[in-house]
Amino acid sequence: MMENSFDEQYRYFDENFAVIRQEIAEAALKSGRNPDEVSLLAATKTVPVQVINYAISQGLTCIGENRVQELLDKYELLQLGSCDCQFIGQLQTNKVKYLVGKVSCIQSLDSMKLAEEISRQANRAGLMINTLVEVNIGREENKGGVLPEELFDFVSEAAALPGLQINGLMAIPPICEKSTELYAYFSSMHQYYVDIRAKKIDNVNMNCLSMGMSSDYKEAIACGATMVRIGSSLFGKRKLR
Ligand SMILES: *Cc1c(COP(=O)(O)O)cnc(C)c1O
């Protein structure tokens, strides 16, 4: 049977889903936070639809895909039910239209050009589109994201566009040798999040701080993450595409 090839991934998920949720809760408690403040997004790139649907049946409530084509290939087969589906990868402006009505949030808003296209598509569809602003917190050339010094102006300018709502910030920090470096990146993200919230800008709600992946979600939670995005610790190591 076809399904046998997925057995290992089902088993991996079964063994790790409860563990990861438990560790998220413990990390929150350890830093004096309420575990309910931290949600889990499963990063499902390369994970077959059958396995994702199984994970949803076991209680997974949020998934994130990072390639438009892969999302579209999977979308009709996903049994999302009440599971939230978000977009977490770099997004080209000409592909925004394919996401409208499919994802509840675009976490990778990183340019005015993209903001304008999201606004245009939102208005065409008569919807509000939720976004997070991605911050290039490590100022890395090969990564997307708004540079920290441009963040405040960017948020104000993008939020003024009709049809677009900014719900928070997202970041993928550089690989760090020392945990102190990692804490510094996550802490400055949290500070931006707090500072932007204090400005009370129209159409800006800082209620999601999306940071932390399999290797660093505990540190991210200690610094205030409200959403962690976890792939390989839930589904096993990804094969190269
Ligand atoms: C793949 C991915 C993740 C999860 O990475 P893991 O290290 O497998 O947990 C998180 N965020 C984004 C944007 C991703 O593309």
PDB file of C-alpha atoms and ligand atoms in Angstrom:
ATOM      1  CA  MET A   1       0.000   0.000   0.000  1.00  0.00           C
ATOM      2  CA  MET A   2       1.008   3.576  -0.684  1.00  0.00           C
ATOM      3  CA  GLU A   3       0.570   4.543   2.902  1.00  0.00           C
ATOM      4  CA  ASN A   4       3.381   2.357   4.150  1.00  0.00           C
ATOM      5  CA  SER A   5       5.956   4.841   2.913  1.00  0.00           C
ATOM      6  CA  PHE A   6       4.579   7.377   5.353  1.00  0.00           C
ATOM      7  CA  ASP A   7       4.571   5.096   8.378  1.00  0.00           C
ATOM      8  CA  GLU A   8       7.817   6.478   9.673  1.00  0.00           C
ATOM      9  CA  GLN A   9       6.602  10.073   9.516  1.00  0.00           C
ATOM     10  CA  TYR A  10       3.344   9.217  11.265  1.00  0.00           C
ATOM     11  CA  ARG A  11       5.295   7.513  13.998  1.00  0.00           C
ATOM     12  CA  TYR A  12       7.747  10.389  14.290  1.00  0.00           C
ATOM     13  CA  PHE A  13       4.890  12.820  14.666  1.00  0.00           C
ATOM     14  CA  ASP A  14       3.137  10.639  17.239  1.00  0.00           C
ATOM     15  CA  GLU A  15       6.280  10.420  19.323  1.00  0.00           C
ATOM     16  CA  ASN A  16       7.085  14.097  19.180  1.00  0.00           C
ATOM     17  CA  PHE A  17       3.871  16.134  19.062  1.00  0.00           C
ATOM     18  CA  ALA A  18       3.048  15.729  22.748  1.00  0.00           C
ATOM     19  CA  VAL A  19       6.694  16.190  23.737  1.00  0.00           C
ATOM     20  CA  ILE A  20       7.051  19.455  21.808  1.00  0.00           C
ATOM     21  CA  ARG A  21       3.797  20.826  23.211  1.00  0.00           C
ATOM     22  CA  GLN A  22       4.947  19.916  26.685  1.00  0.00           C
ATOM     23  CA  GLU A  23       8.321  21.588  26.153  1.00  0.00           C
ATOM     24  CA  ILE A  24       6.671  24.733  24.808  1.00  0.00           C
ATOM     25  CA  ALA A  25       4.503  24.881  27.925  1.00  0.00           C
ATOM     26  CA  GLU A  26       7.492  24.303  30.205  1.00  0.00           C
ATOM     27  CA  ALA A  27       9.556  26.986  28.456  1.00  0.00           C
ATOM     28  CA  ALA A  28       6.689  29.433  28.932  1.00  0.00           C
ATOM     29  CA  LEU A  29       6.259  28.588  32.613  1.00  0.00           C
ATOM     30  CA  LYS A  30       9.991  28.812  33.208  1.00  0.00           C
ATOM     31  CA  SER A  31       9.976  32.424  32.094  1.00  0.00           C
ATOM     32  CA  GLY A  32       6.876  33.256  34.083  1.00  0.00           C
ATOM     33  CA  ARG A  33       4.537  33.192  31.114  1.00  0.00           C
ATOM     34  CA  ASN A  34       1.192  31.544  30.583  1.00  0.00           C
ATOM     35  CA  PRO A  35       1.600  28.530  28.241  1.00  0.00           C
ATOM     36  CA  ASP A  36      -1.585  29.627  26.449  1.00  0.00           C
ATOM     37  CA  GLU A  37       0.298  32.672  25.214  1.00  0.00           C
ATOM     38  CA  VAL A  38       2.495  30.554  22.953  1.00  0.00           C
ATOM     39  CA  SER A  39       1.037  28.847  19.916  1.00  0.00           C
ATOM     40  CA  LEU A  40       2.574  26.187  17.725  1.00  0.00           C
ATOM     41  CA  LEU A  41       2.699  26.492  13.958  1.00  0.00           C
ATOM     42  CA  ALA A  42       3.850  23.318  12.220  1.00  0.00           C
ATOM     43  CA  ALA A  43       6.131  24.127   9.302  1.00  0.00           C
ATOM     44  CA  THR A  44       4.939  21.564   6.771  1.00  0.00           C
ATOM     45  CA  LYS A  45       7.223  22.106   3.783  1.00  0.00           C
ATOM     46  CA  THR A  46       8.030  18.750   2.125  1.00  0.00           C
ATOM     47  CA  VAL A  47       5.604  16.956   4.458  1.00  0.00           C
ATOM     48  CA  PRO A  48       3.084  14.890   2.458  1.00  0.00           C
ATOM     49  CA  VAL A  49      -0.589  15.848   2.662  1.00  0.00           C
ATOM     50  CA  GLN A  50      -1.486  12.479   4.220  1.00  0.00           C
ATOM     51  CA  VAL A  51       0.849  13.129   7.111  1.00  0.00           C
ATOM     52  CA  ILE A  52      -0.374  16.700   7.570  1.00  0.00           C
ATOM     53  CA  ASN A  53      -3.987  15.522   7.611  1.00  0.00           C
ATOM     54  CA  TYR A  54      -3.099  12.881  10.158  1.00  0.00           C
ATOM     55  CA  ALA A  55      -1.382  15.527  12.307  1.00  0.00           C
ATOM     56  CA  ILE A  56      -4.500  17.706  12.113  1.00  0.00           C
ATOM     57  CA  SER A  57      -6.633  14.747  13.175  1.00  0.00           C
ATOM     58  CA  GLN A  58      -4.367  14.423  16.212  1.00  0.00           C
ATOM     59  CA  GLY A  59      -4.973  18.014  17.263  1.00  0.00           C
ATOM     60  CA  LEU A  60      -2.580  20.195  15.266  1.00  0.00           C
ATOM     61  CA  THR A  61      -4.231  23.607  14.940  1.00  0.00           C
ATOM     62  CA  CYS A  62      -1.916  25.635  12.703  1.00  0.00           C
ATOM     63  CA  ILE A  63       0.289  24.877   9.705  1.00  0.00           C
ATOM     64  CA  GLY A  64       2.584  27.047   7.639  1.00  0.00           C
ATOM     65  CA  GLU A  65       3.825  26.492   4.110  1.00  0.00           C
ATOM     66  CA  ASN A  66       6.680  28.433   2.592  1.00  0.00           C
ATOM     67  CA  ARG A  67       6.331  27.901  -1.136  1.00  0.00           C
ATOM     68  CA  VAL A  68       3.292  29.038  -3.098  1.00  0.00           C
ATOM     69  CA  GLN A  69       3.411  26.188  -5.601  1.00  0.00           C
ATOM     70  CA  GLU A  70       3.699  23.559  -2.897  1.00  0.00           C
ATOM     71  CA  LEU A  71       0.815  25.109  -0.988  1.00  0.00           C
ATOM     72  CA  LEU A  72      -1.362  25.110  -4.113  1.00  0.00           C
ATOM     73  CA  ASP A  73      -0.454  21.503  -4.888  1.00  0.00           C
ATOM     74  CA  LYS A  74      -1.502  20.444  -1.415  1.00  0.00           C
ATOM     75  CA  TYR A  75      -4.349  22.819  -0.733  1.00  0.00           C
ATOM     76  CA  GLU A  76      -7.378  20.980  -2.128  1.00  0.00           C
ATOM     77  CA  LEU A  77      -6.308  17.765  -0.427  1.00  0.00           C
ATOM     78  CA  LEU A  78      -5.743  19.278   2.993  1.00  0.00           C
ATOM     79  CA  GLN A  79      -8.459  18.540   5.508  1.00  0.00           C
ATOM     80  CA  LEU A  80      -8.009  21.785   7.336  1.00  0.00           C
ATOM     81  CA  GLY A  81     -11.264  21.813   9.264  1.00  0.00           C
ATOM     82  CA  SER A  82     -10.506  24.304  12.007  1.00  0.00           C
ATOM     83  CA  CYS A  83      -6.740  24.152  11.399  1.00  0.00           C
ATOM     84  CA  ASP A  84      -5.297  27.482  10.475  1.00  0.00           C
ATOM     85  CA  CYS A  85      -3.121  27.712   7.345  1.00  0.00           C
ATOM     86  CA  GLN A  86      -0.520  30.469   7.059  1.00  0.00           C
ATOM     87  CA  PHE A  87       2.217  31.461   4.634  1.00  0.00           C
ATOM     88  CA  ILE A  88       5.735  31.723   6.060  1.00  0.00           C
ATOM     89  CA  GLY A  89       8.123  31.806   3.091  1.00  0.00           C
ATOM     90  CA  GLN A  90       9.555  34.517   0.889  1.00  0.00           C
ATOM     91  CA  LEU A  91       6.801  35.753  -1.391  1.00  0.00           C
ATOM     92  CA  GLN A  92       7.057  37.214  -4.877  1.00  0.00           C
ATOM     93  CA  THR A  93       4.519  39.932  -5.616  1.00  0.00           C
ATOM     94  CA  ASN A  94       3.156  38.126  -8.674  1.00  0.00           C
ATOM     95  CA  LYS A  95       2.135  35.181  -6.490  1.00  0.00           C
ATOM     96  CA  VAL A  96       0.146  37.024  -3.837  1.00  0.00           C
ATOM     97  CA  LYS A  97      -3.062  36.458  -5.778  1.00  0.00           C
ATOM     98  CA  TYR A  98      -2.810  32.683  -5.333  1.00  0.00           C
ATOM     99  CA  LEU A  99      -2.828  32.994  -1.554  1.00  0.00           C
ATOM    100  CA  VAL A 100      -5.937  35.134  -1.232  1.00  0.00           C
ATOM    101  CA  GLY A 101      -8.681  33.243   0.561  1.00  0.00           C
ATOM    102  CA  LYS A 102      -6.353  30.328   1.326  1.00  0.00           C
ATOM    103  CA  VAL A 103      -4.093  31.554   4.114  1.00  0.00           C
ATOM    104  CA  SER A 104      -5.141  33.389   7.246  1.00  0.00           C
ATOM    105  CA  CYS A 105      -1.849  35.271   7.509  1.00  0.00           C
ATOM    106  CA  ILE A 106       1.160  36.135   5.379  1.00  0.00           C
ATOM    107  CA  GLN A 107       4.092  36.149   7.806  1.00  0.00           C
ATOM    108  CA  SER A 108       6.680  37.364   5.321  1.00  0.00           C
ATOM    109  CA  LEU A 109       5.704  40.943   4.496  1.00  0.00           C
ATOM    110  CA  ASP A 110       9.072  42.542   3.815  1.00  0.00           C
ATOM    111  CA  SER A 111       8.742  45.270   1.171  1.00  0.00           C
ATOM    112  CA  MET A 112       6.421  48.091   0.203  1.00  0.00           C
ATOM    113  CA  LYS A 113       6.071  46.528  -3.227  1.00  0.00           C
ATOM    114  CA  LEU A 114       4.703  43.388  -1.599  1.00  0.00           C
ATOM    115  CA  ALA A 115       2.506  45.411   0.767  1.00  0.00           C
ATOM    116  CA  GLU A 116       1.010  47.282  -2.192  1.00  0.00           C
ATOM    117  CA  GLU A 117       0.218  44.069  -4.006  1.00  0.00           C
ATOM    118  CA  ILE A 118      -1.335  42.508  -0.890  1.00  0.00           C
ATOM    119  CA  SER A 119      -3.455  45.638  -0.525  1.00  0.00           C
ATOM    120  CA  ARG A 120      -4.477  45.493  -4.188  1.00  0.00           C
ATOM    121  CA  GLN A 121      -5.476  41.832  -3.968  1.00  0.00           C
ATOM    122  CA  ALA A 122      -7.301  42.379  -0.679  1.00  0.00           C
ATOM    123  CA  ASN A 123      -9.349  45.170  -2.200  1.00  0.00           C
ATOM    124  CA  ARG A 124     -10.148  43.106  -5.273  1.00  0.00           C
ATOM    125  CA  ALA A 125     -11.417  40.288  -3.075  1.00  0.00           C
ATOM    126  CA  GLY A 126     -13.113  42.619  -0.616  1.00  0.00           C
ATOM    127  CA  LEU A 127     -11.125  41.207   2.297  1.00  0.00           C
ATOM    128  CA  MET A 128      -8.715  42.286   4.966  1.00  0.00           C
ATOM    129  CA  ILE A 129      -5.440  40.348   4.667  1.00  0.00           C
ATOM    130  CA  ASN A 130      -3.513  39.669   7.862  1.00  0.00           C
ATOM    131  CA  THR A 131       0.242  39.968   7.783  1.00  0.00           C
ATOM    132  CA  LEU A 132       3.294  39.861   9.977  1.00  0.00           C
ATOM    133  CA  VAL A 133       6.248  42.028   9.097  1.00  0.00           C
ATOM    134  CA  GLU A 134       9.376  39.976   8.656  1.00  0.00           C
ATOM    135  CA  VAL A 135      12.434  41.579  10.201  1.00  0.00           C
ATOM    136  CA  ASN A 136      15.936  40.834   8.971  1.00  0.00           C
ATOM    137  CA  ILE A 137      17.172  40.906  12.510  1.00  0.00           C
ATOM    138  CA  GLY A 138      20.669  39.680  11.689  1.00  0.00           C
ATOM    139  CA  ARG A 139      21.014  42.021   8.693  1.00  0.00           C
ATOM    140  CA  GLU A 140      21.870  39.049   6.506  1.00  0.00           C
ATOM    141  CA  GLU A 141      22.166  39.651   2.790  1.00  0.00           C
ATOM    142  CA  ASN A 142      20.700  36.305   1.785  1.00  0.00           C
ATOM    143  CA  LYS A 143      17.588  36.698   3.915  1.00  0.00           C
ATOM    144  CA  GLY A 144      14.356  38.564   3.413  1.00  0.00           C
ATOM    145  CA  GLY A 145      12.980  41.011   5.913  1.00  0.00           C
ATOM    146  CA  VAL A 146      12.880  44.682   6.702  1.00  0.00           C
ATOM    147  CA  LEU A 147      16.043  46.062   8.286  1.00  0.00           C
ATOM    148  CA  PRO A 148      15.600  46.997  11.948  1.00  0.00           C
ATOM    149  CA  GLU A 149      16.297  50.702  11.422  1.00  0.00           C
ATOM    150  CA  GLU A 150      13.605  50.841   8.738  1.00  0.00           C
ATOM    151  CA  LEU A 151      11.010  48.920  10.697  1.00  0.00           C
ATOM    152  CA  PHE A 152       8.994  51.725  12.297  1.00  0.00           C
ATOM    153  CA  ASP A 153       8.594  53.696   9.082  1.00  0.00           C
ATOM    154  CA  PHE A 154       7.807  50.545   7.180  1.00  0.00           C
ATOM    155  CA  VAL A 155       5.069  49.483   9.590  1.00  0.00           C
ATOM    156  CA  SER A 156       3.410  52.918   9.484  1.00  0.00           C
ATOM    157  CA  GLU A 157       3.569  53.139   5.722  1.00  0.00           C
ATOM    158  CA  ALA A 158       2.353  49.592   5.028  1.00  0.00           C
ATOM    159  CA  ALA A 159      -0.445  49.761   7.600  1.00  0.00           C
ATOM    160  CA  ALA A 160      -1.829  52.860   5.898  1.00  0.00           C
ATOM    161  CA  LEU A 161      -2.642  50.795   2.802  1.00  0.00           C
ATOM    162  CA  PRO A 162      -6.278  49.694   2.621  1.00  0.00           C
ATOM    163  CA  GLY A 163      -7.041  46.008   3.038  1.00  0.00           C
ATOM    164  CA  LEU A 164      -3.897  45.173   4.897  1.00  0.00           C
ATOM    165  CA  GLN A 165      -3.663  44.488   8.596  1.00  0.00           C
ATOM    166  CA  ILE A 166      -0.382  44.091  10.475  1.00  0.00           C
ATOM    167  CA  ASN A 167      -0.691  41.656  13.357  1.00  0.00           C
ATOM    168  CA  GLY A 168       2.877  41.350  14.510  1.00  0.00           C
ATOM    169  CA  LEU A 169       6.436  40.529  13.603  1.00  0.00           C
ATOM    170  CA  MET A 170       8.333  37.499  12.365  1.00  0.00           C
ATOM    171  CA  ALA A 171      12.042  36.744  12.255  1.00  0.00           C
ATOM    172  CA  ILE A 172      14.558  34.042  11.512  1.00  0.00           C
ATOM    173  CA  PRO A 173      17.766  34.999  13.314  1.00  0.00           C
ATOM    174  CA  PRO A 174      21.188  33.985  12.023  1.00  0.00           C
ATOM    175  CA  ILE A 175      22.717  30.723  13.164  1.00  0.00           C
ATOM    176  CA  CYS A 176      24.491  31.660  16.373  1.00  0.00           C
ATOM    177  CA  GLU A 177      27.461  29.992  17.998  1.00  0.00           C
ATOM    178  CA  LYS A 178      26.681  31.377  21.414  1.00  0.00           C
ATOM    179  CA  SER A 179      23.293  31.378  23.036  1.00  0.00           C
ATOM    180  CA  THR A 180      23.917  34.924  24.302  1.00  0.00           C
ATOM    181  CA  GLU A 181      23.913  36.101  20.672  1.00  0.00           C
ATOM    182  CA  LEU A 182      20.672  34.288  20.008  1.00  0.00           C
ATOM    183  CA  TYR A 183      19.068  35.813  23.100  1.00  0.00           C
ATOM    184  CA  ALA A 184      20.180  39.247  21.924  1.00  0.00           C
ATOM    185  CA  TYR A 185      18.443  38.821  18.559  1.00  0.00           C
ATOM    186  CA  PHE A 186      15.243  37.487  20.089  1.00  0.00           C
ATOM    187  CA  SER A 187      15.223  40.153  22.778  1.00  0.00           C
ATOM    188  CA  SER A 188      15.572  42.978  20.311  1.00  0.00           C
ATOM    189  CA  MET A 189      12.686  41.506  18.314  1.00  0.00           C
ATOM    190  CA  HIS A 190      10.595  41.552  21.449  1.00  0.00           C
ATOM    191  CA  GLN A 191      11.595  45.144  22.120  1.00  0.00           C
ATOM    192  CA  TYR A 192      10.506  46.217  18.602  1.00  0.00           C
ATOM    193  CA  TYR A 193       7.238  44.409  19.157  1.00  0.00           C
ATOM    194  CA  VAL A 194       6.609  46.258  22.418  1.00  0.00           C
ATOM    195  CA  ASP A 195       7.727  49.626  21.032  1.00  0.00           C
ATOM    196  CA  ILE A 196       5.539  49.363  17.933  1.00  0.00           C
ATOM    197  CA  ARG A 197       2.561  48.362  20.033  1.00  0.00           C
ATOM    198  CA  ALA A 198       3.074  51.437  22.196  1.00  0.00           C
ATOM    199  CA  LYS A 199       2.750  53.653  19.140  1.00  0.00           C
ATOM    200  CA  LYS A 200      -0.878  52.561  18.620  1.00  0.00           C
ATOM    201  CA  ILE A 201      -0.821  52.857  14.847  1.00  0.00           C
ATOM    202  CA  ASP A 202      -4.103  52.317  12.964  1.00  0.00           C
ATOM    203  CA  ASN A 203      -4.394  48.804  11.483  1.00  0.00           C
ATOM    204  CA  VAL A 204      -1.453  47.623  13.564  1.00  0.00           C
ATOM    205  CA  ASN A 205      -2.034  45.096  16.324  1.00  0.00           C
ATOM    206  CA  MET A 206       1.044  43.645  17.862  1.00  0.00           C
ATOM    207  CA  ASN A 207      -0.444  40.334  18.938  1.00  0.00           C
ATOM    208  CA  CYS A 208       1.829  37.828  17.248  1.00  0.00           C
ATOM    209  CA  LEU A 209       5.576  37.586  17.666  1.00  0.00           C
ATOM    210  CA  SER A 210       6.551  34.651  15.464  1.00  0.00           C
ATOM    211  CA  MET A 211      10.070  33.446  16.199  1.00  0.00           C
ATOM    212  CA  GLY A 212      11.808  30.227  17.163  1.00  0.00           C
ATOM    213  CA  MET A 213      12.207  27.004  15.176  1.00  0.00           C
ATOM    214  CA  SER A 214      13.198  23.436  16.076  1.00  0.00           C
ATOM    215  CA  SER A 215      16.670  24.396  17.226  1.00  0.00           C
ATOM    216  CA  ASP A 216      15.883  27.553  19.168  1.00  0.00           C
ATOM    217  CA  TYR A 217      12.225  27.731  20.181  1.00  0.00           C
ATOM    218  CA  LYS A 218      12.938  27.563  23.903  1.00  0.00           C
ATOM    219  CA  GLU A 219      15.190  30.614  23.737  1.00  0.00           C
ATOM    220  CA  ALA A 220      12.576  32.399  21.605  1.00  0.00           C
ATOM    221  CA  ILE A 221       9.858  31.685  24.162  1.00  0.00           C
ATOM    222  CA  ALA A 222      12.095  32.929  26.960  1.00  0.00           C
ATOM    223  CA  CYS A 223      12.375  36.215  25.032  1.00  0.00           C
ATOM    224  CA  GLY A 224       8.630  36.600  24.443  1.00  0.00           C
ATOM    225  CA  ALA A 225       7.703  34.659  21.288  1.00  0.00           C
ATOM    226  CA  THR A 226       3.947  34.128  21.009  1.00  0.00           C
ATOM    227  CA  MET A 227       4.271  31.692  18.112  1.00  0.00           C
ATOM    228  CA  VAL A 228       6.966  29.145  17.346  1.00  0.00           C
ATOM    229  CA  ARG A 229       7.300  27.567  13.908  1.00  0.00           C
ATOM    230  CA  ILE A 230       8.465  23.993  14.119  1.00  0.00           C
ATOM    231  CA  GLY A 231       9.139  21.549  11.304  1.00  0.00           C
ATOM    232  CA  SER A 232      11.830  18.926  11.701  1.00  0.00           C
ATOM    233  CA  SER A 233      11.228  18.290  15.403  1.00  0.00           C
ATOM    234  CA  LEU A 234       7.635  17.344  14.565  1.00  0.00           C
ATOM    235  CA  PHE A 235       8.006  15.466  11.286  1.00  0.00           C
ATOM    236  CA  GLY A 236      11.632  14.348  11.225  1.00  0.00           C
ATOM    237  CA  LYS A 237      14.533  15.556   9.170  1.00  0.00           C
ATOM    238  CA  ARG A 238      13.494  16.855   5.761  1.00  0.00           C
ATOM    239  CA  LYS A 239      14.837  15.213   2.630  1.00  0.00           C
ATOM    240  CA  LEU A 240      16.470  17.614   0.229  1.00  0.00           C
ATOM    241  CA  ARG A 241      14.025  18.846  -2.372  1.00  0.00           C
TER     242      ARG A 241
HETATM  243  C1  LIG B   1      11.114  25.361   7.678  1.00  0.00           C
HETATM  244  C2  LIG B   1      10.781  26.567   8.420  1.00  0.00           C
HETATM  245  C3  LIG B   1      10.638  26.546   9.815  1.00  0.00           C
HETATM  246  C4  LIG B   1      10.858  25.303  10.664  1.00  0.00           C
HETATM  247  O1  LIG B   1      12.181  24.870  10.606  1.00  0.00           O
HETATM  248  P1  LIG B   1      12.669  23.621  11.513  1.00  0.00           P
HETATM  249  O2  LIG B   1      14.081  23.931  11.770  1.00  0.00           O
HETATM  250  O3  LIG B   1      12.480  22.423  10.672  1.00  0.00           O
HETATM  251  O4  LIG B   1      11.856  23.588  12.725  1.00  0.00           O
HETATM  252  C5  LIG B   1      10.288  27.725  10.445  1.00  0.00           C
HETATM  253  N1  LIG B   1      10.092  28.872   9.768  1.00  0.00           N
HETATM  254  C6  LIG B   1      10.223  28.935   8.431  1.00  0.00           C
HETATM  255  C7  LIG B   1       9.993  30.233   7.747  1.00  0.00           C
HETATM  256  C8  LIG B   1      10.573  27.790   7.717  1.00  0.00           C
HETATM  257  O5  LIG B   1      10.700  27.860   6.384  1.00  0.00           O
END
